[in-house]
Coordinates of C-alpha atoms and ligand atoms in Angstrom, one line a residue:
M1296 CA 241.0 78.7 36.2
A1297 CA 238.5 80.6 38.4
E1298 CA 236.1 83.0 36.6
F1299 CA 237.4 86.0 38.7
Q1300 CA 240.9 86.7 40.0
L1301 CA 241.4 89.3 42.7
Y1302 CA 244.8 90.9 43.5
C1303 CA 244.8 91.4 47.2
F1304 CA 246.4 90.7 50.6
A1305 CA 244.8 89.9 53.9
Q1306 CA 245.7 93.2 55.7
S1307 CA 244.0 95.4 53.0
G1308 CA 240.5 96.6 54.0
N1309 CA 240.3 98.2 50.5
A1310 CA 240.7 94.8 48.9
Y1311 CA 238.4 93.2 51.5
R1312 CA 235.4 95.1 50.1
A1313 CA 235.9 93.3 46.7
A1314 CA 236.8 89.9 48.3
L1315 CA 233.7 90.0 50.5
M1316 CA 231.4 90.9 47.6
L1317 CA 232.8 88.0 45.5
N1318 CA 232.1 85.6 48.4
L1319 CA 228.7 87.0 49.2
I1320 CA 227.5 86.7 45.6
G1321 CA 228.9 83.1 45.5
A1322 CA 231.3 83.9 42.6
D1323 CA 233.9 81.5 41.4
W1324 CA 237.0 83.5 42.4
K1325 CA 240.6 83.1 43.4
P1326 CA 242.8 85.6 45.3
V1327 CA 246.2 86.5 43.8
W1328 CA 248.5 87.4 46.8
I1329 CA 250.3 90.7 46.4
D1330 CA 253.5 91.1 48.5
F1331 CA 252.6 94.6 49.6
F1332 CA 254.8 95.0 52.7
A1333 CA 258.2 93.3 52.3
G1334 CA 258.2 93.0 48.6
G1335 CA 256.7 96.5 47.9
A1336 CA 255.0 94.9 44.9
T1337 CA 252.6 97.8 44.1
R1338 CA 255.5 100.3 44.0
K1339 CA 257.3 98.3 41.3
P1340 CA 257.3 99.7 37.7
E1341 CA 256.1 96.4 36.3
Y1342 CA 253.1 96.4 38.6
R1343 CA 252.2 99.9 37.5
D1344 CA 252.8 99.1 33.9
E1345 CA 251.0 95.7 33.7
I1346 CA 248.6 95.5 36.6
N1347 CA 247.4 98.9 37.9
E1348 CA 248.9 102.3 37.0
M1349 CA 247.5 103.6 40.2
G1350 CA 249.8 101.3 42.2
E1351 CA 247.0 99.9 44.4
V1352 CA 245.1 96.8 45.3
P1353 CA 242.4 95.6 44.8
V1354 CA 242.5 94.7 41.1
L1355 CA 239.8 92.4 39.7
V1356 CA 240.4 90.4 36.6
H1357 CA 237.3 89.0 34.8
G1358 CA 238.2 87.6 31.4
K1359 CA 239.6 90.4 29.3
K1360 CA 238.4 93.1 31.8
K1361 CA 240.7 94.5 34.5
L1362 CA 239.1 96.7 37.1
T1363 CA 240.5 98.8 39.9
Q1364 CA 239.0 101.0 42.7
S1365 CA 236.8 99.0 45.0
G1366 CA 233.8 101.2 44.3
V1367 CA 234.1 100.4 40.6
I1368 CA 234.6 96.7 41.3
L1369 CA 231.6 96.6 43.6
T1370 CA 229.4 98.4 41.0
Y1371 CA 230.6 96.0 38.3
L1372 CA 229.9 92.9 40.4
A1373 CA 226.5 94.2 41.5
D1374 CA 225.5 94.8 37.8
H1375 CA 226.9 91.4 36.8
S1376 CA 225.2 89.4 39.6
G1377 CA 222.1 91.5 40.2
K1378 CA 223.0 91.2 43.9
F1379 CA 223.5 94.0 46.5
K1380 CA 222.5 96.4 43.7
P1381 CA 220.9 99.7 44.7
Q1382 CA 217.4 99.9 43.1
G1383 CA 216.5 102.9 41.0
E1384 CA 218.2 106.2 40.5
D1385 CA 217.7 107.6 44.1
E1386 CA 219.2 104.5 45.7
E1387 CA 222.1 104.4 43.1
L1388 CA 223.0 108.0 43.9
E1389 CA 222.7 107.5 47.6
S1390 CA 224.9 104.4 47.4
L1391 CA 227.5 106.3 45.5
R1392 CA 227.4 109.1 48.0
W1393 CA 228.2 106.7 50.9
I1394 CA 230.8 104.9 48.9
I1395 CA 232.6 108.1 48.2
F1396 CA 232.3 109.3 51.9
D1397 CA 233.6 105.9 53.0
N1398 CA 236.6 105.9 50.6
Q1399 CA 237.6 109.4 51.5
K1400 CA 236.7 109.8 55.2
V1401 CA 235.9 106.5 56.9
N1402 CA 238.1 103.7 55.7
G1403 CA 240.1 106.4 53.8
F1404 CA 241.4 107.5 57.3
L1405 CA 241.2 104.1 59.1
G1406 CA 243.5 102.4 56.6
P1407 CA 246.4 104.9 56.9
F1408 CA 246.0 105.1 60.7
R1409 CA 246.2 101.3 61.1
F1410 CA 249.1 101.1 58.6
L1411 CA 251.1 103.7 60.5
K1412 CA 250.3 102.0 63.8
N1413 CA 251.2 98.4 62.8
F1414 CA 253.1 98.2 59.6
A1415 CA 255.1 101.3 58.9
P1416 CA 258.9 100.9 59.0
K1417 CA 259.3 103.9 61.4
P1418 CA 257.1 105.0 64.4
A1419 CA 254.5 107.5 63.3
D1420 CA 254.6 111.2 64.2
P1421 CA 252.1 111.5 67.1
A1422 CA 250.6 114.7 65.6
V1423 CA 249.7 112.8 62.4
M1424 CA 248.1 110.0 64.5
T1425 CA 246.1 112.6 66.5
F1426 CA 244.9 114.3 63.4
L1427 CA 243.8 111.0 61.8
K1428 CA 242.1 109.8 65.0
G1429 CA 240.1 113.1 65.1
R1430 CA 239.0 112.6 61.5
I1431 CA 238.1 108.9 62.2
D1432 CA 236.1 109.7 65.3
G1433 CA 234.1 112.4 63.4
S1434 CA 233.4 110.1 60.4
L1435 CA 232.5 107.1 62.5
A1436 CA 230.1 109.2 64.5
I1437 CA 228.4 110.2 61.2
V1438 CA 228.1 106.6 60.1
N1439 CA 226.8 105.6 63.6
K1440 CA 224.1 108.3 63.4
R1441 CA 223.1 107.2 59.9
L1442 CA 222.7 103.6 61.1
T1443 CA 220.7 104.4 64.2
G1444 CA 217.2 103.1 63.5
R1445 CA 218.2 101.8 60.1
R1446 CA 219.0 98.2 59.1
F1447 CA 221.5 99.2 56.3
L1448 CA 223.0 102.4 54.9
V1449 CA 220.8 102.9 51.8
S1450 CA 217.7 100.8 52.1
D1451 CA 216.3 98.0 54.2
K1452 CA 218.4 95.5 52.2
P1453 CA 222.2 95.4 52.1
T1454 CA 223.8 97.1 49.1
I1455 CA 227.3 97.6 47.8
A1456 CA 227.4 100.8 50.0
D1457 CA 227.3 98.5 53.1
I1458 CA 229.9 96.2 51.7
S1459 CA 232.2 99.1 51.0
M1460 CA 231.8 100.5 54.5
T1461 CA 232.9 97.3 56.1
G1462 CA 236.4 97.8 54.7
Y1463 CA 238.5 98.0 57.9
L1464 CA 235.8 97.6 60.4
Y1465 CA 236.2 93.8 61.2
Y1466 CA 240.0 94.0 61.8
P1467 CA 240.9 93.5 65.5
A1468 CA 240.6 96.4 67.9
E1469 CA 244.2 95.9 69.0
E1470 CA 245.3 97.0 65.5
F1471 CA 243.7 100.4 66.0
G1472 CA 244.1 100.8 69.7
F1473 CA 240.4 101.6 70.1
D1474 CA 237.2 99.5 69.7
I1475 CA 235.0 100.7 66.9
A1476 CA 232.1 98.4 67.8
K1477 CA 232.2 99.3 71.5
E1478 CA 232.3 103.0 70.9
H1479 CA 229.6 103.0 68.1
P1480 CA 226.6 100.8 69.0
A1481 CA 224.6 101.3 65.8
I1482 CA 227.7 100.3 63.8
A1483 CA 228.2 97.2 66.0
T1484 CA 224.6 96.1 65.4
W1485 CA 225.0 96.7 61.6
L1486 CA 228.3 94.8 61.5
A1487 CA 226.6 91.8 63.2
R1488 CA 223.9 92.0 60.5
M1489 CA 226.4 92.0 57.7
Q1490 CA 228.3 89.2 59.4
A1491 CA 225.1 87.1 59.4
L1492 CA 224.9 87.2 55.5
S1493 CA 225.6 83.9 53.8
G1494 CA 229.2 83.8 52.5
W1495 CA 230.5 86.4 55.0
K1496 CA 234.1 85.8 56.1
H1497 CA 236.6 87.8 58.2
P1498 CA 239.3 89.4 56.0
Y1499 CA 242.1 87.2 57.6
D1500 CA 240.1 84.1 56.6
L1501 CA 239.2 85.4 53.1
M1502 CA 242.4 86.8 51.7
P1503 CA 245.9 85.3 51.8
G1504 CA 248.7 87.0 53.7
Y1505 CA 248.0 86.2 57.4
P1506 CA 250.2 86.5 59.3
S1507 CA 252.0 89.3 57.5
G1508 CA 254.9 88.0 55.4
T1509 CA 253.2 84.7 54.6
Q1510 CA 250.6 83.6 52.1
G1511 CA 248.5 81.9 54.7
Y1512 CA 245.0 82.4 56.1
R1513 CA 243.8 82.6 59.7
H1514 CA 241.1 79.9 59.3
S1515 CA 238.7 80.8 62.1
S1516 CA 235.0 81.5 62.2
G1517 CA 234.6 84.6 64.2
A1518 CA 235.4 88.4 63.9
Ligands
LIG1120 N1 240.2 103.9 46.9 C1 240.9 102.7 46.6 C2 242.0 102.6 47.7 C3 243.0 101.4 47.3 C4 244.2 101.5 48.3 O1 244.6 102.5 48.8 N2 244.8 100.3 48.4 C5 246.0 100.2 49.2 C6 246.2 98.9 49.9 S1 245.1 98.7 51.3 C7 247.2 100.4 48.3 O2 247.3 99.6 47.4 N3 248.0 101.4 48.5 C8 249.2 101.6 47.8 C9 249.6 103.1 47.8 O3 248.8 103.9 48.2 O4 250.7 103.3 47.3 C10 240.0 101.5 46.6 O5 239.0 101.5 47.3 O6 240.3 100.6 45.8

């Protein structure tokens, strides 16, 4: 059995943060596919009783430890491996600041927007999509400004804040209906920098569930 198990599925940018970290640190890990869409696995009482009371992926199992919330998982894995760990109190606080901003306002809006556009059972209310798109544009502009003239979010080395921020940013532009990299040049350069790290993989190549409804992988090398 692998040292780490990660409950995840390919379309989840929240789970991608944890999967990417595991791969970048060279961990011995295996994904456990969660049937999020058709099966509604995370809404079932047994999932909430036995796996995660918050009804979410990702969930990381490491021996007797079970961790949820990608920010918590990233922090744990950084402490465990010594890799991508912010150095000193100032960097730790700065990293936490960007992880919270990301969870709430960057990928926290991109995830629901993409879900409503691609996977929701009924077409989304255009007013909701317009609201989300406005929030996304504002938040991505903030990240783009932060990354202008900087190599990474917190220091000149990548940290868990960068890994968190990649959440949904490598998914295909067609799934959003706009091209994040084209519209935000500093984000594009930083995404390429992250992609050059040893162990980087695209979410559809790293987690099972592609195409949707299968437990497959995309098996390609590019973004
Ligand atoms: N802040 C959480 C977000 C996790 C999350 O929302 N995961 C989605 C899948 S992409 C989920 O399981 N949603 C189920 C729900 O909200 O009911 C994290 O970063 O781990």
